[in-house]
XYZ file of C-alpha atoms in Angstrom:
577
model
C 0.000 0.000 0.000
C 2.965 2.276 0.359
C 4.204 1.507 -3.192
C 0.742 2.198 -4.501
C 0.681 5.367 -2.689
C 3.553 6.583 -3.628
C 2.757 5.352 -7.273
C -0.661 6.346 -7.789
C -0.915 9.941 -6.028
C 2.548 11.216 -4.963
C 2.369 10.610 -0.777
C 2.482 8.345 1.856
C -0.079 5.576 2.887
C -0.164 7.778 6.047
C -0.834 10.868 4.092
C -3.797 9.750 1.936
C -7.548 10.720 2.232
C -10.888 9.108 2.296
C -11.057 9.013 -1.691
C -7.341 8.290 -1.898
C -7.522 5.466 0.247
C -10.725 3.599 -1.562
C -9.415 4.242 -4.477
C -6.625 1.920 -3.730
C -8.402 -0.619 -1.919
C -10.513 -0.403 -4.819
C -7.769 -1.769 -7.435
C -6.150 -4.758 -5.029
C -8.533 -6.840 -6.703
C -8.109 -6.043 -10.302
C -4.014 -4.320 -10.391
C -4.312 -4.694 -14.066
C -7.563 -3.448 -15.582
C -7.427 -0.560 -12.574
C -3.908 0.829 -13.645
C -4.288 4.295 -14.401
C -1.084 4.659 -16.418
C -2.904 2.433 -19.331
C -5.132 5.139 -20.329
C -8.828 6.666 -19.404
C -10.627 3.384 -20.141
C -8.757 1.631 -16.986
C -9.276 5.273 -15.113
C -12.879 4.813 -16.024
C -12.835 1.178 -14.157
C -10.429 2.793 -11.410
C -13.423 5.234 -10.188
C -16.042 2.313 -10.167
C -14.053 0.458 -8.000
C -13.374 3.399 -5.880
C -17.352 4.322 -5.780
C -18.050 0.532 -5.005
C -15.491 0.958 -2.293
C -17.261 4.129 -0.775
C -20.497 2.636 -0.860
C -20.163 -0.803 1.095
C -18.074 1.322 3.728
C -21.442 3.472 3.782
C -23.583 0.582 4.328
C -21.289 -0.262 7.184
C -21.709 2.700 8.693
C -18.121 3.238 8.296
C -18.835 6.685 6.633
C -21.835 8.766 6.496
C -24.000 8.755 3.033
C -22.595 12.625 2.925
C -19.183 11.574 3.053
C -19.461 8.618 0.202
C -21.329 10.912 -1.983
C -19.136 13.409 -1.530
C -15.923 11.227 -2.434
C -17.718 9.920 -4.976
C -18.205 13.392 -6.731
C -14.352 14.042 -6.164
C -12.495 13.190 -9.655
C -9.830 10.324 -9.176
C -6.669 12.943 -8.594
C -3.725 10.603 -9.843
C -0.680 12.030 -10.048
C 1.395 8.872 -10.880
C 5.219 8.998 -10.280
C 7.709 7.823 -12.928
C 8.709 4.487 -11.562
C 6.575 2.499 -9.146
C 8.077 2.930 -5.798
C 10.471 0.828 -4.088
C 14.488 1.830 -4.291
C 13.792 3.885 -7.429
C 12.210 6.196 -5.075
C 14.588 6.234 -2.678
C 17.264 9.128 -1.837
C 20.407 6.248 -2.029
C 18.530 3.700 -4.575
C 21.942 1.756 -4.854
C 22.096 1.470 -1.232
C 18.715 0.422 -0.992
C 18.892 -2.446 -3.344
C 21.550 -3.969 -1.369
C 19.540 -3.596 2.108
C 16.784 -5.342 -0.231
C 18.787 -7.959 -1.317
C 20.293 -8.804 1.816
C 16.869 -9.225 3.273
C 15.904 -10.932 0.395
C 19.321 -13.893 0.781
C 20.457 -13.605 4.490
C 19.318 -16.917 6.375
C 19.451 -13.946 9.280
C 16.023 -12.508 7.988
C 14.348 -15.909 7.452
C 14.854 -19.590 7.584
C 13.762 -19.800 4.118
C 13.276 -17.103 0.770
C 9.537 -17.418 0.609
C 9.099 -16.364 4.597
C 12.377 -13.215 4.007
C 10.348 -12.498 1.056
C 6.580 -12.509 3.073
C 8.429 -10.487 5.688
C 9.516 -7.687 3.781
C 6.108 -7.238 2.176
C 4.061 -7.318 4.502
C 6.166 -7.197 7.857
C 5.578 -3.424 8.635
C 9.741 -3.203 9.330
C 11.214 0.027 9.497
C 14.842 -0.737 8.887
C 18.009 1.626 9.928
C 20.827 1.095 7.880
C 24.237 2.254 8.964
C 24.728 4.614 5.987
C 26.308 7.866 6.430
C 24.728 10.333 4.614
C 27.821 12.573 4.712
C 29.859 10.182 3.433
C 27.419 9.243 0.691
C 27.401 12.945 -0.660
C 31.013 12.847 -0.140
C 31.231 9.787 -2.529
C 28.517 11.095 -5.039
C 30.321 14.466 -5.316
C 34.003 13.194 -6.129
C 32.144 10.687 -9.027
C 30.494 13.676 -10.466
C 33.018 15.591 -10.882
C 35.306 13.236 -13.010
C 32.557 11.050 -14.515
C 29.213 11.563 -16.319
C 26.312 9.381 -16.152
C 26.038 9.968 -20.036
C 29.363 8.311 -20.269
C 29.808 4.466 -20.861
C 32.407 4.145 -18.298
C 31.162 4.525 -14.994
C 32.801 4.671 -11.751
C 31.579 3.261 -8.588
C 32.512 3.931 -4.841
C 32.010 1.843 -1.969
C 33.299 2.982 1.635
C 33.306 0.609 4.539
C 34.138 1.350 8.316
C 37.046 -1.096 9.615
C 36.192 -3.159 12.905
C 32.909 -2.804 12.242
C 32.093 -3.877 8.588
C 29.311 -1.340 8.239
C 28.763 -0.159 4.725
C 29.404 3.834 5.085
C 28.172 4.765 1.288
C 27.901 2.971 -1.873
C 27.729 5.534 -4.894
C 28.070 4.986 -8.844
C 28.363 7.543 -11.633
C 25.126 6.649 -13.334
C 21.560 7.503 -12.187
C 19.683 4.209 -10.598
C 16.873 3.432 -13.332
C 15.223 2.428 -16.544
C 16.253 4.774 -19.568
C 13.999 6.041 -22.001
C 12.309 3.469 -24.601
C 14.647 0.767 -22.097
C 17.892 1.590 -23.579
C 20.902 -0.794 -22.938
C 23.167 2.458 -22.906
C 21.720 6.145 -20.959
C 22.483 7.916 -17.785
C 20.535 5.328 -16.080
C 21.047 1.731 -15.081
C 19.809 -0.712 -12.621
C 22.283 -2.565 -11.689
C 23.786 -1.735 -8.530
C 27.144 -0.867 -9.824
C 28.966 -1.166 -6.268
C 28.188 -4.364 -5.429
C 27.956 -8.104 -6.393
C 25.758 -10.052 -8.405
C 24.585 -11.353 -5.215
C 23.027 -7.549 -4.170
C 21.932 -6.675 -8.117
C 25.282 -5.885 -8.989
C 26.725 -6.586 -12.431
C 30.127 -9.303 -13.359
C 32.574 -6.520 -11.473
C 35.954 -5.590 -12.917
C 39.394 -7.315 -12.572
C 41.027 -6.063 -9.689
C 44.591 -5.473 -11.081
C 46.967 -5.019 -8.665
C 45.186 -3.932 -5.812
C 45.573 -7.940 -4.859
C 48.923 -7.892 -4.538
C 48.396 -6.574 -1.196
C 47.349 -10.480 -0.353
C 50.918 -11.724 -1.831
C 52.915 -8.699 0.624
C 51.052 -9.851 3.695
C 51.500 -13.878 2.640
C 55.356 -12.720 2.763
C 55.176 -11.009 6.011
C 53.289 -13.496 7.410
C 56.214 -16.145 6.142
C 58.647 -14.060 7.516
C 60.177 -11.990 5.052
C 61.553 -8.505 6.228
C 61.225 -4.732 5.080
C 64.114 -4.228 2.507
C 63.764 -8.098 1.526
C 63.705 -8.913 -2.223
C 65.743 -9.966 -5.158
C 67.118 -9.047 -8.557
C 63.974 -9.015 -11.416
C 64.297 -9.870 -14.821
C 62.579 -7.391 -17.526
C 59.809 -9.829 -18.461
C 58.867 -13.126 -17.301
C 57.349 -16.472 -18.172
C 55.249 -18.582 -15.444
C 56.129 -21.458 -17.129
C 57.158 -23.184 -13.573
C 56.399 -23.873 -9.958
C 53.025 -22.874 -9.400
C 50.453 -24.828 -7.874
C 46.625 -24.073 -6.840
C 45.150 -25.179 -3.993
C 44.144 -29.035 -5.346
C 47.967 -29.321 -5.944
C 47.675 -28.912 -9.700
C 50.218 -27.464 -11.723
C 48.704 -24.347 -12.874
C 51.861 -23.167 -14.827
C 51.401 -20.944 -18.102
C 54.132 -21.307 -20.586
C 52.619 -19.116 -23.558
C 52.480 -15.889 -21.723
C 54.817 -13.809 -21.347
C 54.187 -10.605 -18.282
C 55.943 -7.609 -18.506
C 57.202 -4.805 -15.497
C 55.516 -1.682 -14.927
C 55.921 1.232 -17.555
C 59.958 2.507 -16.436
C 60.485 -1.011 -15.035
C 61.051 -3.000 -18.242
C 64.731 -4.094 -18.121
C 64.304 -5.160 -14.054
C 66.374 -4.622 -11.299
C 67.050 -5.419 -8.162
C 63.677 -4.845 -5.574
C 62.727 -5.193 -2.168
C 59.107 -5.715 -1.315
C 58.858 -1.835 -0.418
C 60.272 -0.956 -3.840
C 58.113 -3.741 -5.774
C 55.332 -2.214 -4.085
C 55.448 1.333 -4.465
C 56.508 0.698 -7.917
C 54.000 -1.979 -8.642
C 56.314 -4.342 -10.180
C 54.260 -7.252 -11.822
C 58.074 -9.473 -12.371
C 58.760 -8.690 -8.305
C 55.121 -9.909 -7.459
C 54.856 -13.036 -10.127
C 58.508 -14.183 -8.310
C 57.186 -13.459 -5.436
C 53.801 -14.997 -5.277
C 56.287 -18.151 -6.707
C 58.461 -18.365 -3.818
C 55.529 -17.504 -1.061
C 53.310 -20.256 -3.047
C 50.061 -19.417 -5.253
C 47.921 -21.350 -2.709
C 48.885 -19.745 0.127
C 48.526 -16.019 -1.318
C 44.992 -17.493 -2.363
C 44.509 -18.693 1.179
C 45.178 -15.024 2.423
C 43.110 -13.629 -0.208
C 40.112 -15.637 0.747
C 40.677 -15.454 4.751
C 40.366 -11.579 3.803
C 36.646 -12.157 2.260
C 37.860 -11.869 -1.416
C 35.613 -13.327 -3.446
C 34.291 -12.973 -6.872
C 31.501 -10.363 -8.080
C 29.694 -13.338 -9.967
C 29.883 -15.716 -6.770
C 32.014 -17.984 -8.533
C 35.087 -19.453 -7.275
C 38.604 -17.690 -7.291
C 40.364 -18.507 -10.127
C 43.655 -19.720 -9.163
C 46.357 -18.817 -11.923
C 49.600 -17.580 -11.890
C 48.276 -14.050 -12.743
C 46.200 -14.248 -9.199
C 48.623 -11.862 -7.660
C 47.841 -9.677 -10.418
C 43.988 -8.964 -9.946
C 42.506 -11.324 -12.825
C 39.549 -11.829 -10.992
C 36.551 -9.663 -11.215
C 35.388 -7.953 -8.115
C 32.713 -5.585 -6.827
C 34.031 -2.119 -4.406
C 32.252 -3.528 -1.683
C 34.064 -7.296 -1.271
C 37.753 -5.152 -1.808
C 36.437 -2.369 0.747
C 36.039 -4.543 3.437
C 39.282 -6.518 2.148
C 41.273 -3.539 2.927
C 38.949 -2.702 5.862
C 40.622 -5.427 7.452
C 43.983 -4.107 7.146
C 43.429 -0.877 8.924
C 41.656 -2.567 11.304
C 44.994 -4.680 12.324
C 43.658 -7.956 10.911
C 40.244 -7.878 12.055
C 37.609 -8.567 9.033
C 34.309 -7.963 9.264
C 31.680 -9.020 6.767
C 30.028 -6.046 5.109
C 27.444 -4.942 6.864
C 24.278 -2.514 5.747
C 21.379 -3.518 7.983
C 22.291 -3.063 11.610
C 18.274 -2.418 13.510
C 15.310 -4.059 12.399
C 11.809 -2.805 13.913
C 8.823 -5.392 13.765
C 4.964 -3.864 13.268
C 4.849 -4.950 17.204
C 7.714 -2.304 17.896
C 10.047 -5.402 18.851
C 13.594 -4.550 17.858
C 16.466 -6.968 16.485
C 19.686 -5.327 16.578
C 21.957 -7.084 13.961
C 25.742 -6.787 15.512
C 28.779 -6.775 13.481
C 30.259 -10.524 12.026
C 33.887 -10.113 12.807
C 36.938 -12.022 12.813
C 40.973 -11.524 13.351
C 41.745 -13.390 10.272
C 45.779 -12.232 10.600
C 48.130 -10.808 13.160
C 48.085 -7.530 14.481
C 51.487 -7.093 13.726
C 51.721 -8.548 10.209
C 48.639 -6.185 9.182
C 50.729 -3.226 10.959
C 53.798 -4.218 8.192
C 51.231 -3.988 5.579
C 49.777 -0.659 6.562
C 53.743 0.314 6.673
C 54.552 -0.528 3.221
C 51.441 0.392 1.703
C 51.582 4.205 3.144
C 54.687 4.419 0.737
C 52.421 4.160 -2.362
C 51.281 7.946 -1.754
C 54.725 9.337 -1.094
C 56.757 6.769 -2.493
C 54.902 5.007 -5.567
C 52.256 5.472 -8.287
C 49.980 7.305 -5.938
C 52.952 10.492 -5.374
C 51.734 13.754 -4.811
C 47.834 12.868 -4.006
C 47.165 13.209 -0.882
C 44.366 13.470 1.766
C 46.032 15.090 4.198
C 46.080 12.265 7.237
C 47.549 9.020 7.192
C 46.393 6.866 4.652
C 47.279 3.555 2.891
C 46.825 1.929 -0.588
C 47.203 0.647 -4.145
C 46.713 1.062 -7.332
C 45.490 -0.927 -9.929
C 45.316 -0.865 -14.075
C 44.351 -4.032 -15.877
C 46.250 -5.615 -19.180
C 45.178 -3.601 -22.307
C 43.432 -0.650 -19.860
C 40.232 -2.705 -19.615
C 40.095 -1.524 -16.124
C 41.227 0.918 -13.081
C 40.728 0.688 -9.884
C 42.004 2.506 -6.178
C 41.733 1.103 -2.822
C 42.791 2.388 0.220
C 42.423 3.132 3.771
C 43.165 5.314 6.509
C 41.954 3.738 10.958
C 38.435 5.404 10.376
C 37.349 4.436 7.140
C 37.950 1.997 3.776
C 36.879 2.850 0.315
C 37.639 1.257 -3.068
C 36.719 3.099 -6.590
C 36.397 0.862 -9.856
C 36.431 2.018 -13.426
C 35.157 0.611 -16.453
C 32.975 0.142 -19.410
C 29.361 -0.495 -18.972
C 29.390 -2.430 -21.880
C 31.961 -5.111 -21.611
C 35.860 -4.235 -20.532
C 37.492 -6.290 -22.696
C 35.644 -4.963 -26.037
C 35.672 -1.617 -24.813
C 39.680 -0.615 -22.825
C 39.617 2.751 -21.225
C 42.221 3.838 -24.223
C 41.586 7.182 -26.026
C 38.327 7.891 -24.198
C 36.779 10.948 -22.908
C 35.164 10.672 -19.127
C 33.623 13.479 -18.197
C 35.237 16.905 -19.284
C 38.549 15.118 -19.748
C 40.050 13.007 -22.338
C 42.449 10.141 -21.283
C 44.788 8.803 -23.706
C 45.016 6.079 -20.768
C 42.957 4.992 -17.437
C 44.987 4.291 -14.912
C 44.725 3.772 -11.430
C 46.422 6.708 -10.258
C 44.670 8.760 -13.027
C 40.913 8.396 -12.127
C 39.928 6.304 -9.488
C 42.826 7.560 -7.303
C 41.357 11.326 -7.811
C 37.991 10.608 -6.624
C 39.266 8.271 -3.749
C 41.229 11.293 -2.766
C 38.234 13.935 -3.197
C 35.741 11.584 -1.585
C 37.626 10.309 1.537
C 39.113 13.829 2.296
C 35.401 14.886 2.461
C 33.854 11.663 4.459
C 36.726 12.123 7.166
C 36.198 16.058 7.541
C 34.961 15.597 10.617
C 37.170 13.164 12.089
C 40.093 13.361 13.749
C 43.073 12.182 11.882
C 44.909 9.295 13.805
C 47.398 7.382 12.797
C 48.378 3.805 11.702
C 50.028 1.309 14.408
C 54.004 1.202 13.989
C 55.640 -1.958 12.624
C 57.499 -4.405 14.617
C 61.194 -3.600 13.549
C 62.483 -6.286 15.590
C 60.442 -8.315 13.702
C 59.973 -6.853 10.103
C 63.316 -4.685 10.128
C 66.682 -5.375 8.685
C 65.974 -7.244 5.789
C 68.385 -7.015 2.418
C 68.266 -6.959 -1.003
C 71.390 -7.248 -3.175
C 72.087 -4.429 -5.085
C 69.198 -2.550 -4.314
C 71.486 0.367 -2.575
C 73.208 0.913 -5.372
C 70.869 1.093 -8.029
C 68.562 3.852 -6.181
C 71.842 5.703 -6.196
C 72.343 5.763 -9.750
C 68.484 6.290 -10.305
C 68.636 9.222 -7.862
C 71.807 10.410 -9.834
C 70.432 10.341 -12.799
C 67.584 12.320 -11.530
C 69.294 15.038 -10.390
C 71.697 15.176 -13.127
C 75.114 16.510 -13.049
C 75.096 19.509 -15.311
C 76.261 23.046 -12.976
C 73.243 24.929 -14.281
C 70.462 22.542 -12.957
C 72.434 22.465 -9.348
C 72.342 26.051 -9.475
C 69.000 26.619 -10.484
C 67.988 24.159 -7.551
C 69.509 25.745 -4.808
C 68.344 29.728 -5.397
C 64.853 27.739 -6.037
C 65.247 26.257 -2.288
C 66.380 29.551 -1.100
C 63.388 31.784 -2.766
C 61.111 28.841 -1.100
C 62.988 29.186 2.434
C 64.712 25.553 2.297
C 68.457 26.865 2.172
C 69.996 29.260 4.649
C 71.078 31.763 1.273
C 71.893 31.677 -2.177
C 75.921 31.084 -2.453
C 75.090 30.979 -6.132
C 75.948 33.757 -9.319
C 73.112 34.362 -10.854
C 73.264 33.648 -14.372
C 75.915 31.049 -14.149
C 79.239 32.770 -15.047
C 79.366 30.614 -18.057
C 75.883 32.005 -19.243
C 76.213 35.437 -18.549
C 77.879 35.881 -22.642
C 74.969 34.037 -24.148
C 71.533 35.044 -22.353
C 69.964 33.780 -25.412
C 70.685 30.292 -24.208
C 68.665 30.230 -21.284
C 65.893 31.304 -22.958
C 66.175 28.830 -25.711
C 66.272 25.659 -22.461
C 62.151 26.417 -22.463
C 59.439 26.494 -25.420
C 57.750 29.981 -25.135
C 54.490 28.558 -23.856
C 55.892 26.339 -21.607
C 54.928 27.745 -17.488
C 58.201 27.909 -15.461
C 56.598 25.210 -12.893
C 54.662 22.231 -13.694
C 52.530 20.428 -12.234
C 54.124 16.632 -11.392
C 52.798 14.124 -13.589
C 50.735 11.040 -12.051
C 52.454 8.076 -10.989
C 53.521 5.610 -13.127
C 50.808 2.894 -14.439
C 51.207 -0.773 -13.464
C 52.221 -2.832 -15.776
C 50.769 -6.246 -16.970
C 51.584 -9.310 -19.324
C 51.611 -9.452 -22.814
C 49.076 -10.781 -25.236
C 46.790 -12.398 -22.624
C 43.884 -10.647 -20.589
C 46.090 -11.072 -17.331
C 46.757 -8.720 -14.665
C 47.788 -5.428 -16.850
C 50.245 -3.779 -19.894
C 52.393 -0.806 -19.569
């Protein structure tokens, strides 16, 4: 009756009048034939029913004969909403389909579907949901701004609170709906982009390298120290020495994966370096020597599962994110880390209140799935990736941890990360199929992208949204690492090589050391400028300097984003520089 409220006249069962209400009581027996959005016949029918309605009530005495003949002279009044009722109506429709659905599958609502299903229409519940309706603008806002619900690609957010599991906001760049004349693509869709098939969600989106967070805490967890690691080729072949969980050799001998862009002849790499860096060689090895099942093991103890509900697929590529996910399974993944091991299983329904006015409260299903200390190493490494890695110069202003992830042939982006209040993970894609349609040459929103990367997109609105969610929070920080655990570890080489790559930074020319220090001075870094200004050496030929810079070119830049992760070649694994 609420739906058909809402439907038929624009209010609230509460809210409607004498006529209002017989009208609907009216159609329950004859929905079809009644429905006033199939033209005046049906109307016609619709106010027969209603006078039949008014008239038995009369010869109850219910109502006088004044007030029957009076409703009966009233015309009908429709004013029929767009959609009828239900989450389409609703402020946070996304969010709404997956308190639906969860009613609709949890054994917690119901011993079986048909009694969840009687219960939620016809129950009388009022349900409180622990969304946060500040975080949920927060969310919406940052999408809007970089992504249009015209667009094909859409972006999704889901934010999750660590220790707890509830589901803060769940937000998507397209409007929740049919489009006009039903069209496939619009600014509308209904499925609930955030989530899993399970809650209405679609297939998801490979995760790229945001799961090689479950191959760095499998290491720490094995023992392996900060400053650990080993020299990397420039590509490699899996063609050896992996195994899935059944013992099967799961070894791939015709493909061929690739380092990150700036990464392609290898190096030496520790697992802070193959981190930051997001070295697909340095994880592959790695994921080798820690064993595929056991990163699997970690992935699944972390609630990783697939969008479509199907098992994990365990291939060599695991470590690099071939599986599709939804934002709110990786969320709460990462949830768990700032949390110091603790996972919860998302959570969006936390009071239900019966037609009687009984209450069930529905407390949070947690776990410590890994040590304290092992998820403290994690948090360690992974708040390198916004000072250190592809994540430099983006910021939030608090501490904060994370990773990146770009799929093989751009089919995909995706950002998750954390700070002790609050989890959120951003996915980007094509609404109609990633693999026919790679975020290459596209334009999202007002910008054009020659490339989607994680860093590029979904690390922007992780930034903008969390920064908003948390404005009202005090910043705290992550738990230190155990050094006498986790410190002292070594990697051959490694010193060395960061030397030359600094050197080769800064460069060795006189004028760029120059130019650095009065730069340092002007900003207040140096104690004074012990510099000649020009260079002695430039003072004959001004002309020079001004030759060193195209005419349009600003003196200061902003930096450029941080380098994309890399994936193999020729197969749809993990991702391609």
């Amino acid at each position: 009756m609420e739906a058909a409220a809402r439907r038929f006249f624009s209010t609230s069962a509460s809210r409607l009048t004498l006529t209002q209400a017989a009208t609907l009581a009216g159609a329950v027996r004859m929905p079809y034939s009644t429905d006033p959005s199939l033209g005046q016949e049906h109307r016609e029918r619709l106010k027969m029913r209603r006078d039949l309605v008014l008239d038995r009530m009369a010869g109850l005495k219910q109502i006088t004969q004044q007030e029957a003949a009076s409703g009966k002279a009233a015309p009908l009044g429709i004013r029929l909403r767009p959609e009828p009722g239900g989450c389409a109506q609703s402020e946070y429709p996304f969010y709404c389909m997956y308190v639906q659905r969860e009613l609709l599958s949890n054994p917690v609502f119901g011993n079986t579907e048909r009694e969840r299903q009687r219960r939620m229409a016809r129950g009388g519940l009022t349900i409180r949901t622990s969304l946060d309706p500040i975080a949920q603008r927060a969310a919406e806002r940052a999408i809007r701004e970089h992504v249009s619900p015209e667009d094909t690609e859409v972006a999704a957010e889901a934010m999750v609170e660590p220790r707890t599991g509830r589901i803060r906001a769940m937000a998507a760049s397209k409007r929740f709906g049919r489009n006009p004349g039903n069209r496939k693509n619009g600014p509308k869709t209904t499925f609930n982009l955030p989530a899993d098939v399970a809650h209405g969600g679609g297939q998801g989106f490979q995760a790229g390298s945001t799961f090689k967070v479950f191959t760095l805490a499998t290491a720490l967890q094995q023992g392996w120290r900060f400053g650990d690691g080993f020299q990397t080729p420039g590509s490699l072949v899996p063609g050896q020495g992996y195994r899935d969980c059944s013992g099967k050799p799961v070894n791939d001998p015709n493909t061929r994966v690739l380092n990150a862009s700036g990464e392609g002849e290898g190096g030496p790499h520790s697992i802070e370096t193959g981190t930051w860096k997001s070295v697909n060689i340095f994880y592959m090895m790695l994921e080798r020597k820690v064993g595929l099942c056991n990163v699997v093991r970690m992935a699944r103890t972390l609630g990783a599962t697939r969008a479509d509900g199907e098992p994990l697929k365990e291939v060599p590529t695991f470590t690099l994110g071939v599986n599709e996910m939804d934002p709110v399974t990786v969320a709460a993944s990462f949830a768990a880390f700032a949390a110091r091991g603790q996972y919860c299983r998302p959570l969006a329904i936390v009071e239900i209140v019966g037609r009687d006015g009984r209450r069930t409260h529905v407390p949070p299903s947690c776990e410590q799935v890994i040590e304290r200390p092992i998820a403290d190493a994690v948090n360690h490494v992974l708040e390198g990736v916004f000072d250190k890695g592809t994540m430099k110069g983006q910021s939030i202003g608090r501490p904060a941890a994370g990773k990146t992830g770009t799929n093989n042939g751009y089919t995909s982006a995706w950002f998750a990360g954390y700070t002790p209040h609050l989890a959120a993970a951003v996915s980007v894609g094509d609404i109609r199929g990633s693999y026919r349609f790679p975020l290459q040459g596209v334009q999202i929103g007002d910008r054009y992208y020659g490339s989607v990367q994680g860093a590029s997109l979904p690390g922007p609105i992780w930034v903008e949204s969390m920064g908003a969610a948390l404005r009202r929070t005090e910043p705290r920080g992550f738990a230190g690492p155990d050094m006498s655990r986790f410190g002292g570890g070594h990697t051959p080489g490694l010193e060395e090589a960061l030397a030359e790559e600094e050197r080769k930074k800064r460069g060795n020319n006189p004028f760029g050391r120059r130019a650095r220090r009065l730069f340092e001075w002007l900003l207040g870094q140096s104690p004074g400028p012990s510099v000649e200004w020009p260079p002695p050496r430039e003072r004959e030929r001004p002309d020079r300097l001004l030759r060193r810079l195209p005419p349009d070119r600003p003196l200061l830049e902003r930096p450029r984003r941080g380098p994309a992760d890399g994936a193999p070649e020729g197969r749809r694994y993990g991702r391609r520089p």
